[in-house]
mmCIF file of C-alpha atoms in Angstrom:
data_model
loop_
_atom_site.group_PDB
_atom_site.id
_atom_site.type_symbol
_atom_site.label_atom_id
_atom_site.label_comp_id
_atom_site.label_asym_id
_atom_site.label_seq_id
_atom_site.Cartn_x
_atom_site.Cartn_y
_atom_site.Cartn_z
ATOM 1 C CA ASP A 300 127.665 43.947 39.402
ATOM 2 C CA ILE A 301 130.810 44.049 41.504
ATOM 3 C CA GLN A 302 132.965 40.948 41.180
ATOM 4 C CA MET A 303 135.023 39.844 44.175
ATOM 5 C CA THR A 304 138.105 37.816 43.283
ATOM 6 C CA GLN A 305 139.438 35.942 46.282
ATOM 7 C CA SER A 306 142.776 34.151 46.445
ATOM 8 C CA PRO A 307 144.045 31.615 47.038
ATOM 9 C CA SER A 308 141.156 29.181 46.714
ATOM 10 C CA SER A 309 142.859 26.940 49.248
ATOM 11 C CA LEU A 310 145.971 26.803 51.343
ATOM 12 C CA SER A 311 147.681 24.407 53.726
ATOM 13 C CA ALA A 312 149.324 25.625 56.900
ATOM 14 C CA PHE A 313 150.675 24.445 60.231
ATOM 15 C CA VAL A 314 149.293 25.444 63.590
ATOM 16 C CA GLY A 315 151.181 28.577 64.544
ATOM 17 C CA ASP A 316 151.660 29.801 60.974
ATOM 18 C CA THR A 317 150.542 33.159 59.664
ATOM 19 C CA VAL A 318 148.259 33.058 56.626
ATOM 20 C CA THR A 319 147.007 35.795 54.331
ATOM 21 C CA ILE A 320 143.918 35.788 52.141
ATOM 22 C CA THR A 321 143.221 38.471 49.559
ATOM 23 C CA CYS A 322 140.057 39.818 47.960
ATOM 24 C CA ARG A 323 140.099 42.158 45.003
ATOM 25 C CA ALA A 324 137.005 44.065 43.944
ATOM 26 C CA SER A 325 136.256 44.837 40.312
ATOM 27 C CA GLN A 326 135.701 48.477 41.266
ATOM 28 C CA VAL A 327 136.404 50.758 44.200
ATOM 29 C CA ILE A 328 134.232 49.843 47.182
ATOM 30 C CA GLY A 329 135.761 52.047 49.854
ATOM 31 C CA SER A 330 135.929 50.016 53.040
ATOM 32 C CA ASP A 331 132.598 48.265 52.504
ATOM 33 C CA LEU A 332 133.825 44.741 53.011
ATOM 34 C CA GLY A 333 133.420 42.026 55.592
ATOM 35 C CA TRP A 334 135.247 38.760 56.206
ATOM 36 C CA TYR A 335 133.446 35.570 57.193
ATOM 37 C CA GLN A 336 134.496 32.211 58.547
ATOM 38 C CA GLN A 337 132.467 29.097 57.837
ATOM 39 C CA LYS A 338 132.921 25.630 59.276
ATOM 40 C CA PRO A 339 131.326 22.536 57.721
ATOM 41 C CA GLY A 340 127.609 22.305 58.337
ATOM 42 C CA LYS A 341 127.480 25.677 60.069
ATOM 43 C CA ALA A 342 126.286 29.135 59.153
ATOM 44 C CA PRO A 343 128.951 31.717 58.337
ATOM 45 C CA LYS A 344 130.276 33.939 61.102
ATOM 46 C CA ARG A 345 131.502 37.461 60.501
ATOM 47 C CA LEU A 346 135.021 38.127 61.766
ATOM 48 C CA ILE A 347 135.768 41.563 60.355
ATOM 49 C CA TYR A 348 133.444 44.419 59.431
ATOM 50 C CA VAL A 349 134.134 47.534 57.382
ATOM 51 C CA ALA A 350 137.416 46.079 56.177
ATOM 52 C CA SER A 351 139.433 46.332 59.362
ATOM 53 C CA ASN A 352 137.184 46.227 62.422
ATOM 54 C CA LEU A 353 137.183 43.136 64.593
ATOM 55 C CA GLN A 354 133.728 41.784 65.372
ATOM 56 C CA ARG A 355 133.121 41.550 69.109
ATOM 57 C CA GLY A 356 134.323 38.276 70.552
ATOM 58 C CA VAL A 357 136.620 37.448 67.630
ATOM 59 C CA PRO A 358 140.229 36.766 68.629
ATOM 60 C CA SER A 359 142.757 39.471 67.873
ATOM 61 C CA ARG A 360 144.841 37.095 65.746
ATOM 62 C CA PHE A 361 142.411 37.954 62.940
ATOM 63 C CA THR A 362 143.270 41.201 61.173
ATOM 64 C CA GLY A 363 141.624 42.866 58.211
ATOM 65 C CA SER A 364 143.181 45.557 56.106
ATOM 66 C CA GLY A 365 142.775 47.365 52.829
ATOM 67 C CA SER A 366 140.467 49.793 51.133
ATOM 68 C CA GLY A 367 139.438 50.731 47.639
ATOM 69 C CA GLU A 368 139.825 47.566 45.600
ATOM 70 C CA GLU A 369 142.205 45.323 47.519
ATOM 71 C CA PHE A 370 141.632 43.761 50.915
ATOM 72 C CA THR A 371 143.456 41.286 53.098
ATOM 73 C CA LEU A 372 142.572 38.966 55.935
ATOM 74 C CA THR A 373 145.550 37.867 58.002
ATOM 75 C CA ILE A 374 145.456 35.159 60.631
ATOM 76 C CA THR A 375 148.516 35.130 62.846
ATOM 77 C CA SER A 376 149.479 32.136 64.958
ATOM 78 C CA LEU A 377 146.913 29.846 63.328
ATOM 79 C CA GLN A 378 144.978 27.780 65.853
ATOM 80 C CA PRO A 379 143.327 24.382 65.330
ATOM 81 C CA GLU A 380 139.870 25.981 65.416
ATOM 82 C CA ASP A 381 140.824 28.334 62.563
ATOM 83 C CA PHE A 382 140.849 25.609 59.943
ATOM 84 C CA ALA A 383 137.762 26.556 57.973
ATOM 85 C CA THR A 384 136.657 28.326 54.819
ATOM 86 C CA TYR A 385 136.844 32.101 54.631
ATOM 87 C CA TYR A 386 134.836 34.462 52.448
ATOM 88 C CA CYS A 387 134.850 38.158 51.751
ATOM 89 C CA LEU A 388 131.591 40.024 51.100
ATOM 90 C CA GLN A 389 131.180 43.479 49.620
ATOM 91 C CA HIS A 390 128.323 45.601 50.932
ATOM 92 C CA TYR A 391 129.075 48.662 48.819
ATOM 93 C CA ASN A 392 125.996 48.142 46.710
ATOM 94 C CA TYR A 393 123.428 45.613 45.524
ATOM 95 C CA PRO A 394 123.651 42.902 44.490
ATOM 96 C CA ARG A 395 126.014 42.061 47.284
ATOM 97 C CA THR A 396 128.722 39.631 46.234
ATOM 98 C CA PHE A 397 130.917 37.125 48.003
ATOM 99 C CA GLY A 398 134.381 36.046 47.068
ATOM 100 C CA GLN A 399 134.741 32.446 45.948
ATOM 101 C CA GLY A 400 136.117 31.335 49.303
ATOM 102 C CA THR A 401 139.469 30.175 50.683
ATOM 103 C CA LYS A 402 139.713 26.818 52.389
ATOM 104 C CA VAL A 403 142.395 26.770 55.074
ATOM 105 C CA GLU A 404 143.548 23.229 55.697
ATOM 106 C CA VAL A 405 145.963 21.578 58.086
ATOM 107 C CA LYS A 406 149.370 20.810 56.606
ATOM 108 C CA VAL B 800 118.564 37.077 68.342
ATOM 109 C CA GLN B 801 117.170 33.987 66.709
ATOM 110 C CA LEU B 802 116.476 33.342 63.041
ATOM 111 C CA VAL B 803 114.763 30.101 62.082
ATOM 112 C CA GLU B 804 114.327 29.131 58.456
ATOM 113 C CA SER B 805 111.748 26.611 57.336
ATOM 114 C CA GLY B 806 110.032 25.368 54.211
ATOM 115 C CA GLY B 807 112.916 23.552 52.578
ATOM 116 C CA SER B 808 111.906 20.459 50.666
ATOM 117 C CA VAL B 809 112.495 18.276 47.651
ATOM 118 C CA VAL B 810 110.644 19.631 44.614
ATOM 119 C CA GLN B 811 110.629 18.973 40.908
ATOM 120 C CA THR B 812 112.019 21.271 38.267
ATOM 121 C CA GLY B 813 109.634 24.050 37.351
ATOM 122 C CA ARG B 814 107.700 23.972 40.613
ATOM 123 C CA SER B 815 107.355 26.709 43.214
ATOM 124 C CA LEU B 816 108.125 26.869 46.910
ATOM 125 C CA ARG B 817 108.008 29.357 49.751
ATOM 126 C CA LEU B 818 110.679 29.590 52.413
ATOM 127 C CA SER B 819 110.094 31.330 55.728
ATOM 128 C CA CYS B 820 112.408 32.969 58.234
ATOM 129 C CA ALA B 821 110.956 33.480 61.701
ATOM 130 C CA ALA B 822 112.759 36.135 63.714
ATOM 131 C CA SER B 823 112.845 36.742 67.444
ATOM 132 C CA GLY B 824 114.920 38.533 70.046
ATOM 133 C CA PHE B 825 115.053 41.885 68.280
ATOM 134 C CA THR B 826 112.771 44.509 66.795
ATOM 135 C CA PHE B 827 112.233 42.883 63.412
ATOM 136 C CA SER B 828 110.393 45.806 61.864
ATOM 137 C CA ILE B 829 113.354 48.203 61.933
ATOM 138 C CA TYR B 830 115.932 46.065 60.105
ATOM 139 C CA GLY B 831 116.472 44.971 56.554
ATOM 140 C CA MET B 832 116.965 41.264 56.027
ATOM 141 C CA HIS B 833 118.849 39.064 53.597
ATOM 142 C CA TRP B 834 118.650 35.636 52.004
ATOM 143 C CA VAL B 835 121.921 33.854 51.198
ATOM 144 C CA ARG B 836 122.301 30.392 49.736
ATOM 145 C CA GLN B 837 124.983 27.752 49.426
ATOM 146 C CA ALA B 838 124.858 24.948 46.904
ATOM 147 C CA PRO B 839 126.311 21.615 48.068
ATOM 148 C CA GLY B 840 130.085 21.854 48.212
ATOM 149 C CA LYS B 841 130.058 25.393 46.815
ATOM 150 C CA GLY B 842 130.563 28.906 48.098
ATOM 151 C CA LEU B 843 128.141 31.428 49.509
ATOM 152 C CA GLU B 844 125.813 33.284 47.145
ATOM 153 C CA TRP B 845 123.862 36.355 48.208
ATOM 154 C CA VAL B 846 120.270 36.035 46.958
ATOM 155 C CA ALA B 847 118.003 38.855 48.072
ATOM 156 C CA PHE B 848 117.415 41.768 50.437
ATOM 157 C CA ILE B 849 114.268 43.418 51.732
ATOM 158 C CA SER B 850 114.210 46.733 53.569
ATOM 159 C CA ASP B 851 112.735 47.167 57.028
ATOM 160 C CA ASP B 852 109.388 48.363 55.721
ATOM 161 C CA GLY B 853 109.343 46.067 52.714
ATOM 162 C CA THR B 854 109.400 48.877 50.169
ATOM 163 C CA ARG B 855 112.820 48.100 48.734
ATOM 164 C CA GLU B 856 113.936 44.760 47.360
ATOM 165 C CA PHE B 857 117.141 43.685 45.635
ATOM 166 C CA TYR B 858 118.005 40.396 43.976
ATOM 167 C CA SER B 859 120.948 38.567 42.509
ATOM 168 C CA ASP B 860 120.919 38.240 38.749
ATOM 169 C CA SER B 861 120.524 34.483 39.061
ATOM 170 C CA VAL B 862 117.110 34.721 40.769
ATOM 171 C CA LYS B 863 115.739 38.043 39.527
ATOM 172 C CA GLY B 864 112.308 37.573 38.017
ATOM 173 C CA ARG B 865 111.815 34.148 39.615
ATOM 174 C CA PHE B 866 112.200 34.820 43.340
ATOM 175 C CA THR B 867 110.313 37.359 45.450
ATOM 176 C CA VAL B 868 111.243 38.382 48.956
ATOM 177 C CA SER B 869 108.568 39.703 51.295
ATOM 178 C CA ARG B 870 107.964 40.186 54.984
ATOM 179 C CA ASP B 871 105.205 40.395 57.538
ATOM 180 C CA ASN B 872 106.317 42.699 60.325
ATOM 181 C CA SER B 873 103.240 41.824 62.383
ATOM 182 C CA GLU B 874 104.447 38.202 62.411
ATOM 183 C CA ASP B 875 108.210 38.910 62.545
ATOM 184 C CA THR B 876 108.663 36.726 59.501
ATOM 185 C CA MET B 877 110.394 37.062 56.145
ATOM 186 C CA TYR B 878 109.567 34.973 53.117
ATOM 187 C CA LEU B 879 111.193 33.900 49.885
ATOM 188 C CA ASP B 880 108.799 32.853 47.150
ATOM 189 C CA MET B 881 110.623 30.841 44.528
ATOM 190 C CA ASN B 882 109.168 30.058 41.118
ATOM 191 C CA ASP B 883 110.328 28.064 38.123
ATOM 192 C CA LEU B 884 112.861 26.191 40.217
ATOM 193 C CA SER B 885 115.778 24.438 38.572
ATOM 194 C CA PRO B 886 118.444 22.030 39.864
ATOM 195 C CA GLU B 887 120.816 25.027 40.029
ATOM 196 C CA ASP B 888 118.643 26.376 42.871
ATOM 197 C CA THR B 889 119.488 23.372 45.036
ATOM 198 C CA ALA B 890 121.134 24.813 48.137
ATOM 199 C CA VAL B 891 120.934 25.517 51.817
ATOM 200 C CA TYR B 892 119.108 28.822 52.181
ATOM 201 C CA TYR B 893 120.045 31.075 55.071
ATOM 202 C CA CYS B 894 118.318 34.179 56.301
ATOM 203 C CA SER B 895 120.542 36.858 57.757
ATOM 204 C CA LEU B 896 120.281 40.023 59.782
ATOM 205 C CA SER B 897 123.377 41.981 58.885
ATOM 206 C CA GLU B 898 124.171 45.569 59.699
ATOM 207 C CA PRO B 899 127.594 46.412 58.257
ATOM 208 C CA LEU B 900 128.647 48.564 61.206
ATOM 209 C CA TYR B 901 127.133 46.551 63.984
ATOM 210 C CA PHE B 902 125.946 43.002 64.107
ATOM 211 C CA ASP B 903 125.581 39.979 61.893
ATOM 212 C CA TYR B 904 123.267 37.050 62.627
ATOM 213 C CA TRP B 905 122.369 33.997 60.594
ATOM 214 C CA GLY B 906 119.849 31.214 60.867
ATOM 215 C CA GLN B 907 120.777 27.547 60.689
ATOM 216 C CA GLY B 908 119.569 27.225 57.100
ATOM 217 C CA THR B 909 116.934 25.185 55.306
ATOM 218 C CA LEU B 910 117.690 22.783 52.465
ATOM 219 C CA LEU B 911 116.025 22.993 49.091
ATOM 220 C CA ALA B 912 116.624 20.183 46.639
ATOM 221 C CA VAL B 913 115.304 20.502 43.102
ATOM 222 C CA SER B 914 115.133 17.280 41.173
ATOM 223 C CA SER B 915 115.104 17.030 37.424
#
């Protein structure tokens, strides 16, 4: 099974900051990775598909990059509504696997 | 697109339960579907997948042999049959329609609590 190692597990930031979250796969997965945002009590929402493509309706301050084994989600100019937990998910093969999550909190 | 999970309950260790996911707003029979769960205060865990025609199934290691995913395309419904439940199965269970290159939809989730 592919292991997804996500870091950091949490971070604190100010509104307006730029934050970066990283996921590393235990093997090469091409670009078969998505990034999700989840707010308390809500279902996850996909922000980025195939590593670097912005889901329709998602603000352009969210950027995904990477391929192979290492991937990054960058949020520029953090907004109040961006404080949430973020997960990566590999869809290279089954079983699909999520990263452990990164909680983005207000500093 | 609407996905509505149901069947969550409080059950005792070792018992069985069936969850349902009723789909609407799209052609259910041409898409594979997923189950994902989230234990209280924990991260997301992918659980199972069933292909559009029900001929292919995949499971996480943690549920393989205990859980079975199925679907009824005439009723636009997916199921998750769960056996030999343990407290570690306590979670909100989501069904998801996710095409990597296109769209991604989730239900609101249904809560399963397994008591020891």
